[in-house]
Amino acid sequence: MVKILLTGVAGYIGSHVAVELLNAGYDVIGIDNLSNSCDKSIQAVSAITKKNITFYKSDIRDEDALQQIFSQHIIDACIHCAGLKAVAESVEKPLEYYDNNINGTMTLLKVMRRFGCKNMIFSSSATVYGDVDALPITEQTTKRDCSNPYGQSKNMIEQILQDLQNSDNSWNIILLRYFNPIGAHKSGKIGENPQGIPNNLMPYITQVAIGKRPYLNVFGNNYNTHDGTGVRDYIHVADLAKGHIKALDAIKINCGLKIYNLSAGKGYSVLDIVKSFEKVTGIKIPYQIKPPRNGDIAACYADASKALKELGWKAELGIDDMCIDAWNWQKKNPDGYK
Ligand code: NAD
Ligand code: UFG
């Protein structure tokens, strides 16, 4: 059986990737320090798939722990989702973000190389593109300035991986640039579990719907978009997770370093999402218009045709499914995994 090391396995995206890996017959070795998650998500993955993850509660910066894991398992590829991801927090704590994301990745790569495991799929982000000149964004789009340490850490890791592959072409590396993952597994057993006040739109909306927050703050209504609110390319997290399985299929051949946008390829505004959520749930989402959030851009959406052409992957689920599944998760788990 093919063994995959999945870092960040307990997190929002990692847990959904774990489900798809187990369903596809992979053996999953999971690692997470639980700094932004808890092991209940891992139990939930087992409940969904009726299969188990071999889980290590460890930090990817802990070289000895990684060494132990690689000594115990012959690992074919690594899907590297572990990382800190809050944009605003990264501005407050740049050293912590660079240490965690960059040093964590460097340590992981060094141990992988030591054990001859040179297949890596990396969770990158649309944030690396910055405020680009023209939409939709393709993998060829010239990157613009990325103003926060979180985004910079993703950019730097992409560069490290490119340099590594240039130096040794036996590395096979796929950078997956995620756009805006939302929604949850259709079982409602795993989903996004923000700590404190959610930074992101969908968990905020579901918390308004369940009565935890009185109204949604809509950050800006004067952007150059169809209704003035910010436009993003939302992708169902289950579709995103399936993209990793397609990437694993592609990495089996000698692929060098490849980059793919994982997105649905459509832009929806904040108010489009609110309307869709209201339509599919029947719950009114009160909102107030607030000033634009620092660092936000007006619109960001991708051309995801390269992933279709080369990986045979495309997003199947639409915005209504994303809202239904996000709400199903919130309803079944009003306090997340607690
Ligand atoms: P998440 O916080 O839910 O999951 C990340 C997991 O990594 C957490 O379980 C956390 O405990 C773990 N982790 C963090 N640092 C670690 C370390 N040093 N050692 C071991 N484990 C560690 O976040 P997510 O939304 O699932 O994101 C997964 C990846 O996808 C991240 O790399 C993130 O930057 C990237 N990404 C996320 C989004 C998004 O909107 N969610 C968009 C683009 C890219
Ligand atoms: N928004 C609101 N109110 C909120 C939260 C968000 O109006 O309470 C708006 C934002 O202004 C933006 C849109 O909703 O227009 C989406 O915001 P999110 O915070 O959900 O997502 P972002 O596009 O800002 O960022 C997310 C991740 C980043 C990642 C990026 C691209 O947080 O880490 O997607 O993948 F880099």
Coordinates of C-alpha atoms and ligand atoms in Angstrom, one line a residue:
M1 CA 0.0 0.0 0.0
V2 CA 1.3 3.5 -0.8
K3 CA 2.1 5.5 2.3
I4 CA 1.6 9.2 2.4
L5 CA 2.9 11.5 5.1
L6 CA 0.2 14.2 5.6
T7 CA 1.3 17.2 7.7
G8 CA -1.3 19.3 9.3
V9 CA -3.6 16.3 9.2
A10 CA -5.9 17.5 12.0
G11 CA -6.6 20.9 10.4
Y12 CA -9.4 22.0 8.2
I13 CA -7.9 21.0 4.8
G14 CA -5.7 18.2 6.1
S15 CA -8.7 16.3 7.6
H16 CA -10.5 16.5 4.3
V17 CA -7.5 15.4 2.4
A18 CA -7.1 12.5 4.8
V19 CA -10.7 11.3 4.0
E20 CA -10.0 11.4 0.3
L21 CA -6.6 9.6 0.7
L22 CA -8.1 6.8 2.9
N23 CA -11.1 6.4 0.5
A24 CA -8.6 6.1 -2.4
G25 CA -6.8 3.3 -0.6
Y26 CA -3.7 5.2 0.6
D27 CA -2.1 4.5 3.9
V28 CA -2.0 7.8 5.8
I29 CA 0.7 8.7 8.3
G30 CA -0.5 12.0 9.8
I31 CA 1.5 14.5 11.8
D32 CA 0.2 17.6 13.5
N33 CA 1.2 19.6 16.6
L34 CA -2.4 20.5 17.2
S35 CA -1.5 24.2 17.5
N36 CA -4.6 25.1 15.6
S37 CA -6.7 21.9 15.8
C38 CA -7.5 18.9 18.0
D39 CA -7.4 15.2 17.5
K40 CA -11.2 14.9 17.4
S41 CA -11.0 15.7 13.7
I42 CA -8.8 12.6 13.3
Q43 CA -11.4 10.5 15.1
A44 CA -14.0 12.0 12.8
V45 CA -12.0 11.1 9.7
S46 CA -11.9 7.4 11.0
A47 CA -15.7 7.5 11.6
I48 CA -16.3 8.8 8.0
T49 CA -13.9 6.4 6.3
K50 CA -14.0 3.4 8.7
K51 CA -10.2 3.4 8.4
N52 CA -7.5 4.7 10.6
I53 CA -4.7 7.2 10.3
T54 CA -1.4 6.5 12.0
F55 CA -1.2 9.8 13.9
Y56 CA 1.9 11.5 15.4
K57 CA 1.3 14.5 17.6
S58 CA 4.6 16.2 16.7
D59 CA 5.9 19.5 15.4
I60 CA 7.4 19.4 11.9
R61 CA 10.3 21.5 13.2
D62 CA 11.2 18.6 15.5
E63 CA 13.8 16.8 13.4
D64 CA 14.2 13.9 15.8
A65 CA 10.5 13.2 15.7
L66 CA 10.5 13.3 11.9
Q67 CA 13.5 11.1 11.8
Q68 CA 11.6 8.6 14.0
I69 CA 8.6 8.6 11.7
F70 CA 10.6 8.1 8.5
S71 CA 12.6 5.3 10.3
Q72 CA 9.3 3.5 11.1
H73 CA 7.6 3.9 7.7
I74 CA 8.6 3.8 4.0
I75 CA 6.9 7.0 2.9
D76 CA 6.2 7.4 -0.8
A77 CA 5.2 11.1 -0.8
C78 CA 4.4 14.0 1.5
I79 CA 1.4 16.2 1.3
H80 CA 2.4 19.3 3.3
C81 CA -0.5 21.2 4.7
A82 CA 0.9 22.1 8.1
G83 CA 1.4 25.8 8.6
L84 CA 0.1 28.9 10.4
K85 CA -2.3 30.7 8.1
A86 CA -3.9 33.8 9.7
V87 CA -3.0 36.9 7.7
A88 CA -3.5 39.5 10.4
E89 CA -1.8 37.4 13.0
S90 CA 1.2 37.0 10.7
V91 CA 1.6 40.8 10.7
E92 CA 1.7 40.8 14.5
K93 CA 4.0 37.8 14.8
P94 CA 6.2 37.6 11.8
L95 CA 9.0 35.7 13.5
E96 CA 6.6 33.0 14.7
Y97 CA 5.2 32.7 11.2
Y98 CA 8.5 32.5 9.4
D99 CA 9.9 30.1 12.0
N100 CA 6.9 27.8 11.9
N101 CA 6.3 27.8 8.1
I102 CA 9.8 28.2 6.7
N103 CA 11.8 26.3 9.3
G104 CA 9.1 23.6 9.5
T105 CA 9.3 23.1 5.8
M106 CA 13.1 23.1 5.7
T107 CA 13.3 20.5 8.5
L108 CA 10.7 18.3 6.7
L109 CA 12.6 18.6 3.4
K110 CA 15.9 17.7 5.0
V111 CA 14.5 14.6 6.6
M112 CA 12.7 13.6 3.4
R113 CA 15.9 13.9 1.5
R114 CA 17.8 11.9 4.1
F115 CA 15.3 9.0 3.6
G116 CA 15.1 9.4 -0.2
C117 CA 11.5 10.5 -0.2
K118 CA 11.5 13.2 -2.9
N119 CA 7.8 13.5 -3.8
M120 CA 6.1 16.6 -2.3
I121 CA 2.8 18.3 -2.7
F122 CA 2.7 21.7 -1.1
S123 CA -0.3 23.7 0.2
S124 CA 0.3 27.0 -1.4
S125 CA -2.1 29.9 -1.7
A126 CA -3.6 32.4 -4.1
T127 CA -2.2 34.9 -1.8
V128 CA 1.2 34.5 -3.5
Y129 CA -0.2 36.3 -6.6
G130 CA -0.8 39.5 -4.7
D131 CA -2.9 42.2 -6.4
V132 CA -2.4 41.1 -10.0
D133 CA -2.8 43.3 -13.1
A134 CA -5.5 41.2 -14.8
L135 CA -8.1 38.5 -14.0
P136 CA -8.6 35.6 -14.2
I137 CA -5.3 34.5 -12.6
T138 CA -3.4 31.8 -14.5
E139 CA -0.3 30.0 -13.2
Q140 CA 1.7 32.3 -15.6
T141 CA 0.3 35.5 -14.1
T142 CA 3.1 37.7 -12.8
K143 CA 3.1 37.8 -9.0
R144 CA 2.7 41.2 -7.4
D145 CA 3.7 42.4 -4.0
C146 CA 2.4 40.2 -1.2
S147 CA 2.1 42.4 1.8
N148 CA 2.0 40.1 4.7
P149 CA 4.4 37.6 6.4
Y150 CA 2.0 34.7 5.9
G151 CA 1.9 35.3 2.1
Q152 CA 5.6 35.9 2.1
S153 CA 6.2 32.6 3.9
K154 CA 4.3 30.8 1.1
N155 CA 6.2 32.7 -1.6
M156 CA 9.5 31.8 0.1
I157 CA 8.6 28.1 0.4
E158 CA 7.7 28.0 -3.2
Q159 CA 11.1 29.5 -4.0
I160 CA 12.9 27.0 -1.8
L161 CA 11.1 24.1 -3.5
Q162 CA 11.9 25.5 -6.9
D163 CA 15.6 25.9 -5.9
L164 CA 15.6 22.4 -4.5
Q165 CA 14.1 20.9 -7.6
N166 CA 16.6 22.8 -9.8
S167 CA 19.5 21.4 -7.8
D168 CA 18.3 17.8 -7.9
N169 CA 15.8 16.7 -10.6
S170 CA 14.9 13.6 -8.8
W171 CA 12.6 15.7 -6.6
N172 CA 9.0 15.7 -7.9
I173 CA 7.1 18.7 -6.5
I174 CA 3.6 20.0 -7.1
L175 CA 2.6 23.4 -5.7
L176 CA -1.1 23.6 -5.3
R177 CA -2.3 27.2 -5.1
Y178 CA -5.6 27.1 -3.2
F179 CA -8.1 29.9 -3.8
N180 CA -10.8 30.2 -1.1
P181 CA -11.7 26.8 0.4
I182 CA -15.1 26.8 2.2
G183 CA -17.7 24.2 3.1
A184 CA -17.3 20.9 4.9
H185 CA -17.5 17.2 4.4
K186 CA -21.1 16.3 3.6
S187 CA -21.3 14.1 6.7
G188 CA -21.0 17.2 8.9
K189 CA -18.4 15.3 10.9
I190 CA -15.4 17.5 9.9
G191 CA -15.3 21.2 9.0
E192 CA -13.6 24.5 9.6
N193 CA -13.1 25.0 13.3
P194 CA -11.9 28.6 13.9
Q195 CA -10.6 29.6 17.3
G196 CA -12.3 32.8 18.6
I197 CA -13.7 35.3 16.1
P198 CA -13.5 33.9 12.6
N199 CA -11.3 35.8 10.2
N200 CA -12.9 34.3 7.1
L201 CA -16.2 34.9 5.5
M202 CA -18.0 31.6 5.6
P203 CA -17.4 30.6 9.2
Y204 CA -18.5 34.1 10.2
I205 CA -21.7 33.7 8.2
T206 CA -22.4 30.3 9.8
Q207 CA -21.8 31.8 13.3
V208 CA -24.3 34.6 12.6
A209 CA -26.8 31.9 11.3
I210 CA -26.4 29.9 14.5
G211 CA -26.8 33.0 16.7
K212 CA -23.3 33.4 18.0
R213 CA -22.8 36.7 16.3
P214 CA -25.4 39.4 15.8
Y215 CA -24.6 40.3 12.2
L216 CA -22.0 40.0 9.5
N217 CA -19.5 42.8 8.9
V218 CA -19.2 43.3 5.2
F219 CA -15.8 44.8 4.6
G220 CA -16.3 47.4 1.9
N221 CA -19.0 48.0 -0.6
N222 CA -17.3 50.4 -2.9
Y223 CA -14.9 48.0 -4.8
N224 CA -14.9 47.9 -8.5
T225 CA -17.0 44.7 -8.6
H226 CA -20.6 43.9 -9.7
D227 CA -22.1 44.9 -6.3
G228 CA -19.2 46.8 -4.7
T229 CA -18.3 44.0 -2.3
G230 CA -15.1 41.8 -2.5
V231 CA -15.1 39.0 -5.1
R232 CA -13.3 35.7 -4.4
D233 CA -13.1 32.3 -6.1
Y234 CA -14.6 29.9 -3.5
I235 CA -14.0 26.2 -3.8
H236 CA -15.6 23.4 -1.9
V237 CA -13.1 21.9 0.5
A238 CA -14.0 18.3 -0.6
D239 CA -13.3 19.3 -4.3
L240 CA -10.0 20.8 -3.1
A241 CA -9.1 17.6 -1.2
K242 CA -9.8 15.5 -4.3
G243 CA -7.3 17.7 -6.2
H244 CA -4.6 16.3 -4.0
I245 CA -5.4 12.7 -5.1
K246 CA -5.1 13.8 -8.7
A247 CA -1.8 15.5 -7.9
L248 CA -0.5 12.3 -6.3
D249 CA -1.4 10.4 -9.5
A250 CA 0.6 13.0 -11.5
I251 CA 3.6 13.0 -9.2
K252 CA 4.1 9.3 -9.9
I253 CA 5.6 10.2 -13.2
N254 CA 8.8 12.2 -13.3
C255 CA 7.2 15.6 -13.1
G256 CA 9.8 18.1 -12.0
L257 CA 8.1 21.1 -10.4
K258 CA 4.5 21.9 -11.4
I259 CA 2.2 24.5 -10.3
Y260 CA -1.6 24.4 -10.3
N261 CA -4.4 26.7 -9.3
L262 CA -7.1 24.8 -7.4
S263 CA -10.2 26.9 -7.7
A264 CA -13.7 26.7 -9.1
G265 CA -12.8 29.4 -11.6
K266 CA -15.7 31.7 -10.7
G267 CA -15.9 34.9 -8.7
Y268 CA -18.6 35.5 -6.2
S269 CA -19.0 38.6 -4.1
V270 CA -19.6 38.7 -0.3
L271 CA -23.3 39.5 -1.0
D272 CA -23.6 36.7 -3.5
I273 CA -22.5 34.3 -0.8
V274 CA -24.9 35.8 1.7
K275 CA -27.7 35.5 -0.8
S276 CA -26.9 31.9 -1.6
F277 CA -26.6 31.0 2.1
E278 CA -30.0 32.6 2.8
K279 CA -31.6 30.8 -0.2
V280 CA -30.4 27.3 0.7
T281 CA -30.8 27.6 4.5
G282 CA -33.9 29.9 4.7
I283 CA -32.0 31.8 7.4
K284 CA -31.6 35.6 7.1
I285 CA -28.1 36.9 7.6
P286 CA -28.2 40.5 8.9
Y287 CA -25.2 42.5 7.8
Q288 CA -23.6 45.9 8.2
I289 CA -21.3 47.6 5.8
K290 CA -17.9 48.4 7.3
P291 CA -14.8 50.0 5.9
P292 CA -12.6 47.7 3.7
R293 CA -10.3 45.4 5.6
N294 CA -6.6 46.4 5.5
G295 CA -4.7 44.6 2.8
D296 CA -7.9 43.2 1.0
I297 CA -8.1 43.3 -2.7
A298 CA -11.2 43.9 -4.8
A299 CA -11.3 40.7 -6.7
C300 CA -9.4 37.5 -7.1
Y301 CA -10.4 34.5 -9.2
A302 CA -8.6 32.0 -11.2
D303 CA -8.4 30.2 -14.5
A304 CA -8.2 26.5 -13.3
S305 CA -8.0 25.0 -16.7
K306 CA -4.4 23.8 -16.3
A307 CA -5.4 21.5 -13.5
L308 CA -8.2 20.1 -15.7
K309 CA -5.9 19.6 -18.7
E310 CA -2.9 18.1 -16.8
L311 CA -4.4 16.6 -13.7
G312 CA -7.9 15.8 -15.0
W313 CA -9.3 17.6 -12.0
K314 CA -12.1 20.2 -11.8
A315 CA -14.3 21.5 -9.0
E316 CA -17.7 19.8 -9.2
L317 CA -19.6 21.4 -6.4
G318 CA -21.2 24.9 -6.6
I319 CA -21.7 27.7 -4.3
D320 CA -25.1 26.4 -3.0
D321 CA -23.4 23.0 -2.0
M322 CA -20.7 25.0 -0.3
C323 CA -23.2 26.9 1.8
I324 CA -25.4 23.8 2.5
D325 CA -22.4 21.8 3.8
A326 CA -20.9 24.7 5.8
W327 CA -24.2 25.1 7.5
N328 CA -24.6 21.4 8.1
W329 CA -21.2 21.3 9.8
Q330 CA -22.0 24.3 11.9
K331 CA -25.5 23.1 12.9
K332 CA -24.2 19.6 13.9
N333 CA -21.2 21.1 15.8
P334 CA -22.3 24.5 17.2
D335 CA -19.0 24.7 19.2
G336 CA -16.8 23.0 16.6
Y337 CA -14.9 20.0 17.9
K338 CA -15.4 21.0 21.6
Ligands
NAD1 P1 -5.5 24.7 9.7 O1 -4.9 25.7 10.7 O2 -6.9 24.2 10.0 O3 -4.5 23.5 9.5 C1 -3.1 23.5 9.6 C2 -2.7 22.5 10.6 O4 -1.3 22.5 10.7 C3 -3.3 22.7 12.0 O5 -3.9 21.5 12.4 C4 -2.1 23.0 12.8 O6 -2.2 22.5 14.2 C5 -1.0 22.3 12.0 N1 0.4 22.9 12.2 C6 0.7 24.2 12.2 N2 2.0 24.3 12.4 C7 2.5 23.1 12.6 C8 3.8 22.6 12.9 N3 4.9 23.4 13.0 N4 4.0 21.2 13.1 C9 2.9 20.4 13.0 N5 1.7 20.8 12.7 C10 1.5 22.2 12.5 O7 -5.4 25.4 8.3 P2 -6.0 24.9 6.9 O8 -7.0 25.9 6.5 O9 -6.3 23.5 7.0 O10 -4.7 25.1 5.9 C11 -3.9 24.1 5.6 C12 -2.8 24.6 4.7 O11 -3.4 25.2 3.5 C13 -2.0 25.7 5.3 O12 -0.6 25.6 4.9 C14 -2.5 27.0 4.7 O13 -1.6 28.0 4.7 C15 -2.9 26.6 3.3 N6 -4.0 27.4 2.8 C16 -5.2 27.5 3.4 C17 -6.2 28.3 2.9 C18 -7.5 28.5 3.6 O14 -8.2 29.5 3.3 N7 -7.9 27.7 4.6 C19 -6.0 29.0 1.7 C20 -4.8 28.8 1.0 C21 -3.8 28.0 1.6
UFG2 N1 -15.2 39.4 4.4 C1 -16.2 40.1 5.0 N2 -16.5 39.9 6.3 C2 -15.9 39.0 7.0 C3 -14.9 38.2 6.5 C4 -14.5 38.4 5.2 O1 -16.8 41.0 4.3 O2 -16.2 38.8 8.2 C5 -14.9 39.5 3.0 C6 -13.4 39.9 2.7 O3 -13.3 41.3 2.8 C7 -13.2 39.4 1.3 C8 -14.1 38.1 1.3 O4 -15.0 38.3 2.4 O5 -13.7 40.2 0.4 C9 -13.3 36.8 1.6 O6 -12.5 37.0 2.8 P1 -11.9 35.8 3.5 O7 -11.2 36.3 4.8 O8 -12.8 34.7 3.7 O9 -10.8 35.3 2.5 P2 -9.5 36.0 1.9 O10 -9.7 36.0 0.4 O11 -9.3 37.3 2.5 O12 -8.3 35.1 2.3 C10 -8.4 33.7 2.3 C11 -7.4 33.1 3.3 C12 -6.0 33.5 2.9 C13 -5.7 33.0 1.5 C14 -6.7 33.5 0.6 C15 -6.5 33.0 -0.8 O13 -7.7 33.7 4.6 O14 -5.1 32.8 3.8 O15 -8.0 33.2 1.0 O16 -6.5 31.6 -0.8 F1 -4.5 33.4 1.2

